[in-house]
Short mmCIF file of C-alpha atoms in Angstrom, two decimals:
data_model
loop_
_atom_site.label_atom_id
_atom_site.label_comp_id
_atom_site.label_asym_id
_atom_site.label_seq_id
_atom_site.Cartn_x
_atom_site.Cartn_y
_atom_site.Cartn_z
CA UNK A 1 -45.06 72.02 22.17
CA UNK A 2 -43.28 73.51 19.22
CA UNK A 3 -42.13 71.17 16.44
CA UNK A 4 -38.55 71.08 15.17
CA UNK A 5 -39.74 72.57 11.87
CA UNK A 6 -41.45 75.45 13.68
CA UNK A 7 -38.35 76.12 15.75
CA UNK A 8 -36.20 76.24 12.63
CA UNK A 9 -38.71 78.63 11.09
CA UNK A 10 -38.47 80.85 14.18
CA UNK A 11 -34.66 80.91 13.95
CA UNK A 12 -34.94 81.79 10.26
CA UNK A 13 -37.45 84.58 10.99
CA UNK A 14 -35.10 86.30 13.44
CA UNK A 15 -32.11 85.87 11.14
CA UNK A 16 -34.15 87.44 8.33
CA UNK A 17 -35.46 90.23 10.55
CA UNK A 18 -32.02 91.65 11.32
CA UNK A 19 -30.46 90.90 7.98
CA UNK A 20 -33.15 92.60 5.88
CA UNK A 21 -32.92 95.79 7.96
CA UNK A 22 -29.14 95.87 7.72
CA UNK A 23 -29.27 95.38 3.95
CA UNK A 24 -31.95 98.07 3.59
CA UNK A 25 -34.36 95.53 2.03
CA UNK A 26 -37.37 97.04 3.75
CA UNK A 27 -40.04 95.69 1.42
CA UNK A 28 -38.99 92.16 2.24
CA UNK A 29 -38.71 93.16 5.88
CA UNK A 30 -42.35 94.34 5.83
CA UNK A 31 -43.32 90.91 4.51
CA UNK A 32 -42.30 89.47 7.89
CA UNK A 33 -45.28 91.22 9.53
CA UNK A 34 -48.97 90.34 9.31
CA UNK A 35 -51.37 93.06 8.12
CA UNK A 36 -52.88 93.68 11.59
CA UNK A 37 -49.47 93.82 13.26
CA UNK A 38 -48.24 96.05 16.05
CA UNK A 39 -44.69 97.37 16.32
CA UNK A 40 -43.56 99.33 19.36
CA UNK A 41 -40.18 100.57 20.58
CA UNK A 42 -40.27 101.29 24.32
CA UNK A 43 -37.52 102.38 26.72
CA UNK A 44 -37.01 99.71 29.37
CA UNK A 45 -37.45 102.36 32.04
CA UNK A 46 -40.96 103.26 30.84
CA UNK A 47 -42.04 99.64 30.73
CA UNK A 48 -40.71 99.03 34.25
CA UNK A 49 -42.66 102.02 35.60
CA UNK A 50 -45.82 101.32 33.61
CA UNK A 51 -45.45 104.52 31.56
CA UNK A 52 -47.08 104.43 28.15
CA UNK A 53 -44.50 106.50 26.25
CA UNK A 54 -43.02 104.87 23.14
CA UNK A 55 -40.14 105.86 20.88
CA UNK A 56 -42.03 104.35 17.96
CA UNK A 57 -45.62 103.17 17.82
CA UNK A 58 -47.11 101.48 14.76
CA UNK A 59 -50.56 100.00 15.28
CA UNK A 60 -50.89 98.32 11.91
CA UNK A 61 -48.84 97.50 8.86
CA UNK A 62 -49.74 100.71 7.02
CA UNK A 63 -48.14 102.72 9.81
CA UNK A 64 -45.07 100.52 9.44
CA UNK A 65 -45.07 101.16 5.69
CA UNK A 66 -45.20 104.92 6.36
CA UNK A 67 -42.28 104.50 8.70
CA UNK A 68 -40.23 102.80 5.99
CA UNK A 69 -41.01 105.65 3.60
CA UNK A 70 -39.93 108.22 6.19
CA UNK A 71 -36.82 106.19 6.85
CA UNK A 72 -35.84 106.24 3.19
CA UNK A 73 -36.07 110.05 3.29
CA UNK A 74 -34.35 110.43 6.66
CA UNK A 75 -31.45 108.26 5.60
CA UNK A 76 -30.39 110.99 3.18
CA UNK A 77 -29.32 113.10 6.13
CA UNK A 78 -27.87 110.57 8.53
CA UNK A 79 -26.10 108.03 6.40
CA UNK A 80 -25.00 104.94 8.25
CA UNK A 81 -25.34 101.20 8.07
CA UNK A 82 -26.77 99.15 10.89
CA UNK A 83 -25.65 95.70 11.96
CA UNK A 84 -27.90 93.51 14.07
CA UNK A 85 -26.59 90.69 16.21
CA UNK A 86 -29.60 88.86 17.62
CA UNK A 87 -29.33 86.24 20.35
CA UNK A 88 -30.91 82.81 20.33
CA UNK A 89 -34.69 83.22 20.47
CA UNK A 90 -36.60 81.68 23.40
CA UNK A 91 -40.03 80.29 22.59
CA UNK A 92 -41.96 80.78 25.81
CA UNK A 93 -45.47 79.89 24.71
CA UNK A 94 -46.63 77.84 21.75
CA UNK A 95 -50.24 77.51 20.64
CA UNK A 96 -51.68 76.09 17.45
CA UNK A 97 -51.61 79.48 15.74
CA UNK A 98 -49.49 81.74 17.88
CA UNK A 99 -46.06 81.71 19.52
CA UNK A 100 -44.57 83.98 22.18
CA UNK A 101 -40.87 84.56 21.56
CA UNK A 102 -38.17 86.54 23.38
CA UNK A 103 -34.66 87.44 22.20
CA UNK A 104 -31.86 89.84 23.05
CA UNK A 105 -30.43 92.11 20.39
CA UNK A 106 -27.44 94.36 19.86
CA UNK A 107 -27.23 96.89 17.04
CA UNK A 108 -24.04 98.54 15.86
CA UNK A 109 -23.80 101.47 13.47
CA UNK A 110 -21.04 102.30 11.03
CA UNK A 111 -20.77 105.74 9.51
CA UNK A 112 -19.48 106.81 6.11
CA UNK A 113 -15.92 106.92 7.41
CA UNK A 114 -16.17 103.25 8.39
CA UNK A 115 -16.20 103.96 12.11
CA UNK A 116 -18.38 101.53 14.05
CA UNK A 117 -19.91 101.85 17.48
CA UNK A 118 -22.47 100.25 19.69
CA UNK A 119 -25.83 101.86 18.96
CA UNK A 120 -28.41 99.98 21.02
CA UNK A 121 -28.96 96.88 23.11
CA UNK A 122 -32.22 95.51 24.38
CA UNK A 123 -34.74 92.77 23.88
CA UNK A 124 -37.66 91.66 21.76
CA UNK A 125 -40.92 90.45 23.30
CA UNK A 126 -42.88 89.20 20.34
CA UNK A 127 -46.03 87.36 19.46
CA UNK A 128 -45.86 85.46 16.19
CA UNK A 129 -48.74 84.12 14.12
CA UNK A 130 -48.26 80.86 12.26
CA UNK A 131 -49.60 81.05 8.71
CA UNK A 132 -49.37 77.62 7.12
CA UNK A 133 -46.49 76.84 9.48
CA UNK A 134 -44.60 80.04 8.63
CA UNK A 135 -44.22 82.46 11.56
CA UNK A 136 -44.88 86.17 11.04
CA UNK A 137 -44.79 89.07 13.51
CA UNK A 138 -48.20 89.82 15.03
CA UNK A 139 -46.87 92.03 17.86
CA UNK A 140 -43.29 93.16 18.02
CA UNK A 141 -42.25 94.91 21.21
CA UNK A 142 -38.69 96.27 21.22
CA UNK A 143 -37.53 97.09 24.75
CA UNK A 144 -34.55 99.42 24.58
CA UNK A 145 -31.97 99.26 27.37
CA UNK A 146 -30.09 102.13 25.64
CA UNK A 147 -32.76 104.78 25.79
CA UNK A 148 -30.22 107.62 25.71
CA UNK A 149 -29.99 107.09 21.97
CA UNK A 150 -27.06 109.15 20.68
CA UNK A 151 -28.48 109.95 17.24
CA UNK A 152 -31.62 109.89 15.17
CA UNK A 153 -33.56 106.64 15.61
CA UNK A 154 -34.23 106.04 11.93
CA UNK A 155 -33.43 102.42 11.11
CA UNK A 156 -35.72 99.97 12.92
CA UNK A 157 -34.27 98.13 15.89
CA UNK B 1 -23.56 61.65 18.98
CA UNK B 2 -26.00 64.21 20.22
CA UNK B 3 -29.62 63.92 19.11
CA UNK B 4 -31.51 66.78 17.48
CA UNK B 5 -33.69 67.06 20.58
CA UNK B 6 -30.63 67.33 22.84
CA UNK B 7 -29.10 69.98 20.61
CA UNK B 8 -32.30 72.01 20.72
CA UNK B 9 -32.30 71.64 24.50
CA UNK B 10 -28.71 72.94 24.61
CA UNK B 11 -29.65 75.98 22.49
CA UNK B 12 -32.59 76.61 24.82
CA UNK B 13 -30.39 76.31 27.93
CA UNK B 14 -27.98 78.98 26.71
CA UNK B 15 -30.80 81.26 25.62
CA UNK B 16 -32.35 80.86 29.08
CA UNK B 17 -29.03 81.36 30.85
CA UNK B 18 -28.46 84.86 29.48
CA UNK B 19 -32.08 85.93 29.46
CA UNK B 20 -32.80 85.04 33.08
CA UNK B 21 -29.75 87.00 34.28
CA UNK B 22 -30.68 90.05 32.21
CA UNK B 23 -34.24 89.98 33.53
CA UNK B 24 -33.03 89.54 37.11
CA UNK B 25 -34.91 86.24 37.42
CA UNK B 26 -32.19 84.66 39.53
CA UNK B 27 -34.31 81.94 41.14
CA UNK B 28 -35.13 80.52 37.74
CA UNK B 29 -31.50 81.02 36.74
CA UNK B 30 -30.39 78.90 39.71
CA UNK B 31 -32.70 76.16 38.46
CA UNK B 32 -30.38 75.77 35.45
CA UNK B 33 -27.65 74.37 37.73
CA UNK B 34 -27.48 70.96 39.40
CA UNK B 35 -27.03 70.85 43.19
CA UNK B 36 -23.36 69.76 43.06
CA UNK B 37 -22.47 72.36 40.44
CA UNK B 38 -19.34 74.44 40.09
CA UNK B 39 -19.28 78.02 38.80
CA UNK B 40 -16.03 79.84 38.23
CA UNK B 41 -15.11 83.14 36.58
CA UNK B 42 -11.45 83.19 35.57
CA UNK B 43 -9.39 85.81 33.72
CA UNK B 44 -8.11 84.35 30.47
CA UNK B 45 -4.59 85.41 31.45
CA UNK B 46 -4.65 83.30 34.63
CA UNK B 47 -5.91 80.25 32.80
CA UNK B 48 -3.21 80.60 30.12
CA UNK B 49 -0.48 80.80 32.78
CA UNK B 50 -1.91 78.07 34.99
CA UNK B 51 -2.63 80.48 37.82
CA UNK B 52 -5.45 79.44 40.16
CA UNK B 53 -6.88 82.92 40.86
CA UNK B 54 -10.60 83.32 40.17
CA UNK B 55 -12.82 86.40 40.10
CA UNK B 56 -15.68 84.25 41.39
CA UNK B 57 -15.55 80.72 42.75
CA UNK B 58 -18.67 78.79 43.73
CA UNK B 59 -18.09 75.14 44.49
CA UNK B 60 -21.70 74.12 44.95
CA UNK B 61 -25.17 75.50 44.46
CA UNK B 62 -25.43 76.91 47.98
CA UNK B 63 -22.47 79.17 47.26
CA UNK B 64 -24.24 80.25 44.08
CA UNK B 65 -27.38 80.98 46.09
CA UNK B 66 -25.32 83.12 48.48
CA UNK B 67 -23.94 84.94 45.51
CA UNK B 68 -27.42 85.74 44.27
CA UNK B 69 -28.37 87.09 47.70
CA UNK B 70 -25.26 89.28 47.75
CA UNK B 71 -26.04 90.43 44.24
CA UNK B 72 -29.51 91.56 45.23
CA UNK B 73 -27.94 93.72 47.95
CA UNK B 74 -25.08 95.01 45.77
CA UNK B 75 -27.42 96.05 43.03
CA UNK B 76 -28.79 98.75 45.30
CA UNK B 77 -25.55 100.64 44.90
CA UNK B 78 -24.62 100.00 41.27
CA UNK B 79 -27.86 100.00 39.38
CA UNK B 80 -27.57 98.81 35.83
CA UNK B 81 -29.08 96.25 33.52
CA UNK B 82 -27.05 93.62 31.76
CA UNK B 83 -27.61 92.29 28.28
CA UNK B 84 -26.09 88.99 27.20
CA UNK B 85 -25.48 88.11 23.58
CA UNK B 86 -24.32 84.50 23.50
CA UNK B 87 -22.90 82.89 20.37
CA UNK B 88 -23.89 79.52 18.95
CA UNK B 89 -22.86 76.80 21.40
CA UNK B 90 -20.43 74.10 20.25
CA UNK B 91 -21.02 70.63 21.64
CA UNK B 92 -17.53 69.13 21.77
CA UNK B 93 -18.19 65.94 23.68
CA UNK B 94 -21.41 64.03 24.17
CA UNK B 95 -21.84 61.10 26.52
CA UNK B 96 -25.00 59.39 27.70
CA UNK B 97 -25.24 61.66 30.75
CA UNK B 98 -22.87 64.53 30.17
CA UNK B 99 -22.07 67.05 27.44
CA UNK B 100 -19.10 69.38 27.02
CA UNK B 101 -20.16 72.69 25.51
CA UNK B 102 -18.31 75.86 24.53
CA UNK B 103 -19.72 79.26 23.57
CA UNK B 104 -18.59 82.86 23.22
CA UNK B 105 -20.40 85.60 25.07
CA UNK B 106 -20.62 89.38 25.10
CA UNK B 107 -22.25 91.34 27.90
CA UNK B 108 -23.33 94.96 27.65
CA UNK B 109 -24.41 97.15 30.53
CA UNK B 110 -26.84 100.05 30.51
CA UNK B 111 -26.96 102.51 33.37
CA UNK B 112 -29.89 104.48 34.76
CA UNK B 113 -29.38 107.23 32.19
CA UNK B 114 -29.84 104.68 29.41
CA UNK B 115 -26.19 104.78 28.35
CA UNK B 116 -24.92 101.40 27.16
CA UNK B 117 -21.41 100.11 26.83
CA UNK B 118 -19.52 96.91 26.31
CA UNK B 119 -18.90 95.33 29.70
CA UNK B 120 -17.25 91.98 29.07
CA UNK B 121 -16.42 89.46 26.37
CA UNK B 122 -15.16 85.93 26.81
CA UNK B 123 -16.14 82.33 26.61
CA UNK B 124 -17.92 79.55 28.44
CA UNK B 125 -16.35 76.11 28.88
CA UNK B 126 -19.11 74.06 30.41
CA UNK B 127 -20.01 70.55 31.38
CA UNK B 128 -23.70 69.79 31.30
CA UNK B 129 -25.52 66.91 32.95
CA UNK B 130 -28.53 65.44 31.18
CA UNK B 131 -31.41 64.82 33.58
CA UNK B 132 -34.19 63.03 31.73
CA UNK B 133 -32.91 64.59 28.51
CA UNK B 134 -32.84 68.10 29.98
CA UNK B 135 -29.35 69.65 30.21
CA UNK B 136 -28.30 71.47 33.37
CA UNK B 137 -24.98 73.10 34.32
CA UNK B 138 -22.64 70.76 36.20
CA UNK B 139 -19.49 72.88 35.76
CA UNK B 140 -19.62 76.39 34.36
CA UNK B 141 -16.27 78.00 33.63
CA UNK B 142 -16.45 81.63 32.47
CA UNK B 143 -13.18 82.72 30.88
CA UNK B 144 -13.05 86.50 30.80
CA UNK B 145 -11.07 88.19 28.02
CA UNK B 146 -11.91 91.57 29.60
CA UNK B 147 -10.25 91.10 32.97
CA UNK B 148 -9.76 94.84 33.47
CA UNK B 149 -13.39 95.02 34.51
CA UNK B 150 -14.35 98.70 34.76
CA UNK B 151 -16.84 98.38 37.59
CA UNK B 152 -18.14 96.05 40.24
CA UNK B 153 -18.60 92.50 38.97
CA UNK B 154 -22.01 91.95 40.49
CA UNK B 155 -24.28 90.42 37.87
CA UNK B 156 -23.16 86.94 36.76
CA UNK B 157 -21.45 86.70 33.39
CA UNK C 1 -34.58 72.41 0.55
CA UNK C 2 -32.00 71.96 3.25
CA UNK C 3 -32.41 69.02 5.62
CA UNK C 4 -32.43 69.42 9.40
CA UNK C 5 -29.07 67.61 9.57
CA UNK C 6 -27.55 70.00 7.02
CA UNK C 7 -28.86 73.01 8.90
CA UNK C 8 -27.35 71.75 12.13
CA UNK C 9 -24.06 71.20 10.29
CA UNK C 10 -24.20 74.80 9.04
CA UNK C 11 -24.78 76.11 12.57
CA UNK C 12 -21.84 74.00 13.78
CA UNK C 13 -19.59 75.26 10.96
CA UNK C 14 -20.16 78.91 11.91
CA UNK C 15 -19.71 78.18 15.61
CA UNK C 16 -16.42 76.43 14.79
CA UNK C 17 -15.29 79.19 12.43
CA UNK C 18 -15.30 81.91 15.08
CA UNK C 19 -14.21 79.73 17.98
CA UNK C 20 -11.13 78.30 16.28
CA UNK C 21 -9.91 81.78 15.33
CA UNK C 22 -10.45 83.11 18.84
CA UNK C 23 -8.58 80.15 20.34
CA UNK C 24 -5.73 80.53 17.85
CA UNK C 25 -6.33 76.98 16.55
CA UNK C 26 -5.57 77.97 12.96
CA UNK C 27 -4.72 74.50 11.64
CA UNK C 28 -8.19 73.28 12.57
CA UNK C 29 -9.60 76.53 11.19
CA UNK C 30 -7.94 75.84 7.83
CA UNK C 31 -9.66 72.44 7.81
CA UNK C 32 -12.98 74.28 7.45
CA UNK C 33 -11.99 75.36 3.91
CA UNK C 34 -11.81 73.26 0.73
CA UNK C 35 -8.50 73.23 -1.17
CA UNK C 36 -9.75 75.42 -4.04
CA UNK C 37 -11.30 77.95 -1.68
CA UNK C 38 -11.45 81.72 -1.92
CA UNK C 39 -11.28 84.09 1.07
CA UNK C 40 -11.76 87.81 0.66
CA UNK C 41 -12.17 90.69 3.08
CA UNK C 42 -13.78 93.68 1.36
CA UNK C 43 -14.88 97.06 2.75
CA UNK C 44 -18.62 97.44 2.32
CA UNK C 45 -18.04 100.77 0.59
CA UNK C 46 -15.93 99.16 -2.16
CA UNK C 47 -18.50 96.45 -2.77
CA UNK C 48 -21.31 99.01 -2.99
CA UNK C 49 -19.40 101.04 -5.58
CA UNK C 50 -18.13 98.06 -7.56
CA UNK C 51 -14.49 98.75 -6.65
CA UNK C 52 -12.22 95.70 -6.69
CA UNK C 53 -10.01 96.65 -3.71
CA UNK C 54 -9.73 94.05 -0.94
CA UNK C 55 -8.20 94.21 2.52
CA UNK C 56 -7.29 90.52 2.17
CA UNK C 57 -7.42 88.33 -0.93
CA UNK C 58 -6.65 84.62 -0.83
CA UNK C 59 -7.44 82.76 -4.04
CA UNK C 60 -6.71 79.26 -2.79
CA UNK C 61 -5.97 77.42 0.42
CA UNK C 62 -2.18 77.79 0.09
CA UNK C 63 -2.56 81.57 0.20
CA UNK C 64 -4.68 81.12 3.31
CA UNK C 65 -1.96 78.91 4.83
CA UNK C 66 0.62 81.65 4.10
CA UNK C 67 -1.68 84.11 5.78
CA UNK C 68 -1.80 81.98 8.92
CA UNK C 69 2.00 81.77 8.99
CA UNK C 70 2.26 85.56 8.63
CA UNK C 71 -0.31 85.95 11.37
CA UNK C 72 1.70 83.83 13.77
CA UNK C 73 4.66 86.16 13.20
CA UNK C 74 2.63 89.38 13.29
CA UNK C 75 0.99 88.43 16.55
CA UNK C 76 4.33 88.86 18.28
CA UNK C 77 4.04 92.60 17.83
CA UNK C 78 0.33 93.22 18.37
CA UNK C 79 -0.74 90.86 21.08
CA UNK C 80 -4.46 90.63 21.57
CA UNK C 81 -7.21 88.07 21.67
CA UNK C 82 -10.20 88.20 19.39
CA UNK C 83 -13.75 87.25 20.25
CA UNK C 84 -16.28 86.51 17.52
CA UNK C 85 -20.01 86.76 18.06
CA UNK C 86 -21.68 85.45 14.91
CA UNK C 87 -25.39 85.84 14.26
CA UNK C 88 -27.76 83.12 13.13
CA UNK C 89 -26.77 82.03 9.61
CA UNK C 90 -29.33 82.38 6.79
CA UNK C 91 -29.26 79.66 4.15
CA UNK C 92 -30.40 81.48 1.01
CA UNK C 93 -29.77 78.83 -1.62
CA UNK C 94 -29.40 75.09 -1.26
CA UNK C 95 -28.30 72.75 -4.02
CA UNK C 96 -27.24 69.10 -3.85
CA UNK C 97 -23.59 70.04 -3.39
CA UNK C 98 -23.51 73.73 -2.56
CA UNK C 99 -25.17 76.13 -0.14
CA UNK C 100 -25.24 79.93 -0.11
CA UNK C 101 -25.16 81.27 3.44
CA UNK C 102 -25.20 84.76 4.96
CA UNK C 103 -24.50 85.82 8.53
CA UNK C 104 -23.68 88.95 10.51
CA UNK C 105 -20.61 89.07 12.70
CA UNK C 106 -19.12 91.22 15.44
CA UNK C 107 -15.51 90.90 16.58
CA UNK C 108 -14.15 92.30 19.84
CA UNK C 109 -10.49 92.55 20.79
CA UNK C 110 -8.94 92.44 24.23
CA UNK C 111 -5.40 93.61 24.81
CA UNK C 112 -2.81 92.41 27.30
CA UNK C 113 -4.20 94.71 29.98
CA UNK C 114 -7.60 93.03 29.66
CA UNK C 115 -9.22 96.04 28.01
CA UNK C 116 -11.84 95.04 25.44
CA UNK C 117 -13.30 97.05 22.60
CA UNK C 118 -15.37 96.60 19.49
CA UNK C 119 -13.02 95.82 16.62
CA UNK C 120 -15.19 95.10 13.59
CA UNK C 121 -18.75 94.44 12.49
CA UNK C 122 -19.94 93.24 9.13
CA UNK C 123 -21.29 90.24 7.30
CA UNK C 124 -20.34 86.98 5.64
CA UNK C 125 -21.56 86.08 2.14
CA UNK C 126 -20.40 82.52 1.73
CA UNK C 127 -20.69 79.57 -0.59
CA UNK C 128 -20.32 76.21 1.10
CA UNK C 129 -19.57 72.87 -0.51
CA UNK C 130 -21.13 69.76 0.98
CA UNK C 131 -18.62 66.91 1.24
CA UNK C 132 -20.42 63.79 2.41
CA UNK C 133 -22.99 66.03 4.09
CA UNK C 134 -20.36 68.12 5.87
CA UNK C 135 -20.24 71.78 4.78
CA UNK C 136 -16.90 73.45 4.09
CA UNK C 137 -16.11 76.98 2.87
CA UNK C 138 -15.74 77.20 -0.91
CA UNK C 139 -15.93 81.01 -1.09
CA UNK C 140 -15.86 83.19 1.98
CA UNK C 141 -16.56 86.87 1.43
CA UNK C 142 -16.20 89.07 4.54
CA UNK C 143 -17.87 92.44 4.03
CA UNK C 144 -16.53 94.88 6.60
CA UNK C 145 -18.80 97.70 7.77
CA UNK C 146 -15.92 98.99 9.94
CA UNK C 147 -13.38 99.70 7.24
CA UNK C 148 -11.61 102.35 9.32
CA UNK C 149 -9.87 99.53 11.14
CA UNK C 150 -8.07 101.03 14.14
CA UNK C 151 -5.16 98.61 14.22
CA UNK C 152 -3.38 95.94 12.24
CA UNK C 153 -5.77 93.51 10.60
CA UNK C 154 -3.94 90.35 11.58
CA UNK C 155 -6.45 87.87 12.99
CA UNK C 156 -8.98 86.72 10.38
CA UNK C 157 -12.46 88.20 10.61
#
C-alpha cells in the first residue's frame, strides 16, 4: 500500500511535470527523471497493434538532455506556449521502491497571436522510483490518442 | 467530516471512473456502481428549466449493464477513443454511509485518423455510498453543458 | 512545510473557485477572497515583456464586488455557461500565514445552443492567506495564454 505522504508526493510530481514544461524550465524538468530513465511517446494505434514505432524514444537521461537542447533550438522556429492539464493520477502498483502510475493528459498550445487550440490528448503509463520517499520517473510512456499531430512535436507531452 | 482516507478514496474513484471508460474496461467500470444505482445524463438546459428529459436514463445496474452491451455493439460503427479529464472533486456533504460529490469534466474524442476534438464538457452531481470505507456510485447525474452533441453518444460521459 | 490538512484545504479551495464561477454562485465565490485582496488578469505576453497592461485589475474586494455586479448585467447580452478544469495546484512556498500556489487552468464555454468550445487556457500565480487554517485568496494573478479572447471577457477566469 502507498502511504498518504507518498500519494501526496505523486500528486506533486505530476503537477511539477506539466508545469515545468509549460514554463520552459527544462533543467528542473530533467531533475524529475532518474539517470537510467526511459521516455517514449507512442501513438495509441501502434501500441494497440504491437507496432514498435515511436514518435520520441529516449533510452536514458542523456538522450533526454539532447532532446531538451534540440527543443531550445527548434522553438526559435515554431514559437508557442504549451499548457498541460493532467488528470488525477492512479497508483496501480506500489512496491517498496517502485510505483506504477497512470494518468490522462490534455495539452493546449497558444501561438504568438494568443490563439489557443487543443494540441494533444492521451495518457501516461509510468513507473516511478522512490528515492528517499521522493518519486522520480524511471519509465515514462506517453500514449498519444492524437497521433495526427498538426505541427512540429517539439515540446514534450 | 470526511476523513483523509475517505477523501483519498474519493479521488481514486473519480480517477478510476474516467480511466476505465477511456480504456474500454467496462466490466471494471460497472464495479464502481452499487446494484441499486441510478445513472442519468441530462442537458443542463433541461435541468435549469425543470424538464424531465434525459439523454440517458438507467435506473439500476442491470440497465447500465445493458447499456454497456449496446455500447460494445455501437462502437463497431463509430470507432473512436474517449479521453476524460476530470477536475478536483468537491465533497459537499458527508454522512456515515453516504457522500455528496461534485466535479467538472471534459471529454475529448480521437478518431481512427488520430484527430482529436472536444466532445463534451459538464459536471457530475453524485451521491456515493461507502461500503467498508470504499465509495461507490449510488446516484450519478451527468449534467451536459454541450447538449448539441455532434455525434452518437455511445461512450459514457 | 505544509501539513496534510492544509494541502487538502488548498485542493478544496481550487475546486470551489472554479465550481462557484461555473454555477454562477458569485457571492460564495467572493467569500474565497480576503477583504484586502488583489485580482488581476494579465496576458502572458505582457508579463513576459514587463508591460503593466491588464485585462482586469481589481485592487480590493469592493472592486471585485463591482465586477460581479457588472457581470450579472453583461450576462444578459452574452449568455453562456463556463466550465473550469483546473490542474493540480503546486504549493511553492509555505509560511505560517501565507502560501504561494500555482496551477494551470482551462475554461470552456457553451452557448445557448449547447455548442461548446475552448475559451481560455493559462495559469494562476496566487498568494493565499491562512485564516484559522482555511486558505483564502490574498493575491490572484491569472496569466492568460489565450489573449486573443474571441468574445467578451465577462465571467472570471
